[in-house]
Coordinates of C-alpha atoms in Angstrom, one line a residue:
M4 CA 108.0 121.2 102.3
E5 CA 109.8 119.0 104.8
I6 CA 110.0 115.2 104.8
I7 CA 107.7 114.9 107.7
D8 CA 105.1 116.8 105.7
I9 CA 105.4 114.5 102.8
I10 CA 105.1 111.5 105.1
K11 CA 101.9 113.0 106.6
I12 CA 100.5 113.5 103.1
Q13 CA 101.3 109.8 102.2
L14 CA 99.7 108.6 105.5
D15 CA 96.6 110.6 104.8
F16 CA 96.4 109.1 101.3
D17 CA 96.9 105.6 102.8
R18 CA 94.1 106.1 105.3
R19 CA 91.7 107.3 102.6
H20 CA 92.5 104.2 100.5
G21 CA 92.2 101.6 103.3
F22 CA 95.8 101.3 104.6
E23 CA 95.4 102.2 108.2
G24 CA 99.0 102.0 109.3
N25 CA 98.0 101.3 112.9
V26 CA 101.4 101.1 114.6
N27 CA 99.8 100.2 117.9
N28 CA 98.4 97.0 116.5
F29 CA 101.3 94.6 116.9
P30 CA 100.4 91.9 114.3
Y31 CA 99.1 94.5 111.8
K32 CA 102.3 96.5 112.1
Y33 CA 104.6 93.7 111.2
V34 CA 102.4 92.3 108.5
Q35 CA 102.4 95.7 106.9
I36 CA 106.2 96.1 107.3
S37 CA 106.6 92.8 105.5
K38 CA 104.3 93.9 102.6
D39 CA 106.1 97.2 102.3
I40 CA 109.5 95.5 102.2
V41 CA 108.3 93.2 99.4
G42 CA 106.9 96.3 97.6
I43 CA 110.3 98.1 97.9
V44 CA 112.2 95.1 96.5
G45 CA 109.7 94.8 93.6
E46 CA 110.1 98.5 92.7
I47 CA 113.9 98.3 92.9
G48 CA 113.7 95.2 90.7
E49 CA 111.6 97.2 88.1
Y50 CA 114.1 100.1 88.3
S51 CA 117.0 97.7 87.8
N52 CA 115.3 96.0 84.9
I53 CA 115.1 99.4 83.1
V54 CA 118.8 100.1 83.7
K55 CA 119.7 96.6 82.6
K56 CA 117.8 97.1 79.3
I57 CA 119.6 100.4 78.7
N58 CA 122.9 98.8 79.3
L59 CA 122.1 95.9 77.0
D60 CA 121.3 98.4 74.2
I61 CA 124.5 100.3 74.9
D62 CA 126.6 97.0 74.9
A63 CA 125.0 95.9 71.7
G64 CA 125.8 99.2 70.0
R65 CA 122.2 100.0 69.3
D66 CA 121.2 103.5 68.5
I67 CA 118.9 104.8 71.3
S68 CA 116.8 107.8 70.5
I69 CA 116.6 110.8 72.8
E70 CA 112.8 110.1 73.1
D71 CA 113.5 106.5 74.2
I72 CA 116.0 107.6 76.8
E73 CA 113.6 110.3 78.1
K74 CA 110.8 107.7 78.3
R75 CA 113.1 105.2 80.2
E76 CA 114.3 108.0 82.5
D77 CA 110.7 108.9 83.2
D78 CA 110.0 105.2 84.0
M79 CA 113.1 105.2 86.3
R80 CA 111.9 108.2 88.2
E81 CA 108.5 106.6 88.7
E82 CA 110.0 103.5 90.1
L83 CA 112.2 105.5 92.5
I84 CA 109.2 107.4 93.8
D85 CA 107.4 104.1 94.4
V86 CA 110.5 103.1 96.5
F87 CA 110.3 106.4 98.4
I88 CA 106.6 105.9 99.1
Y89 CA 107.3 102.5 100.6
L90 CA 110.1 104.0 102.6
M91 CA 107.9 106.7 104.0
R92 CA 105.3 104.1 105.1
L93 CA 108.1 102.1 106.8
F94 CA 109.4 105.3 108.5
A95 CA 105.9 106.0 109.8
L96 CA 105.2 102.4 110.9
T97 CA 108.5 102.2 112.8
G98 CA 108.5 105.7 114.2
V99 CA 111.7 106.8 112.5
D100 CA 112.5 110.5 112.7
V101 CA 114.0 110.7 109.2
E102 CA 115.7 114.0 109.6
A103 CA 117.3 113.3 112.9
E104 CA 118.4 109.8 111.9
Y105 CA 119.8 111.0 108.6
L106 CA 121.9 113.7 110.3
K107 CA 123.1 111.1 112.9
K108 CA 124.1 108.7 110.1
L109 CA 125.7 111.5 108.1
S110 CA 127.9 112.4 111.1
Y111 CA 128.8 108.8 111.6
N112 CA 129.7 108.4 107.9
E113 CA 131.7 111.6 108.0
E114 CA 134.0 110.0 110.6
K115 CA 133.9 106.5 109.0
Y116 CA 135.0 107.9 105.6
K117 CA 137.3 110.7 106.7
D118 CA 140.3 109.1 105.0
F119 CA 138.4 109.2 101.7
R120 CA 137.9 113.0 101.6
S121 CA 138.9 114.8 98.4
E122 CA 139.9 118.1 99.9

C-alpha cells in the first residue's frame, strides 16, 4: 500500500465521521488545519510524557518489567500513529504530494549533509 492509499482511507474515515475536509472552503480549511495542529502537538506531548516517565524510572534505578516496557512501547506506538493521522489530514488539506515532497527534501538533505556522510 502506498501513502496516498492510506491518506484516502483516512479521508474516507473522516467523511464517514463528520470531518468533511473541504479544501475549497477557505474558512473551514484553516480552522481544520488549526485543529489538526493542536491535535498533533497534543499527541506528541502524550508520546513525550511516556518517554519522560520511562527515563524517570531509569534515572531512579527502578526495576522495570518487560511487561511494563512492552505496554509503554504499545502506548508510544499508538501516540505516533495518532500524529501520523493528523499529518495525513494536513497533507490532504494542503494538497501535499507526500512522496514527491519527501524525495525532494531527501535530495536537498543529501546535499546539505554531504560532509556528514559515514562512508
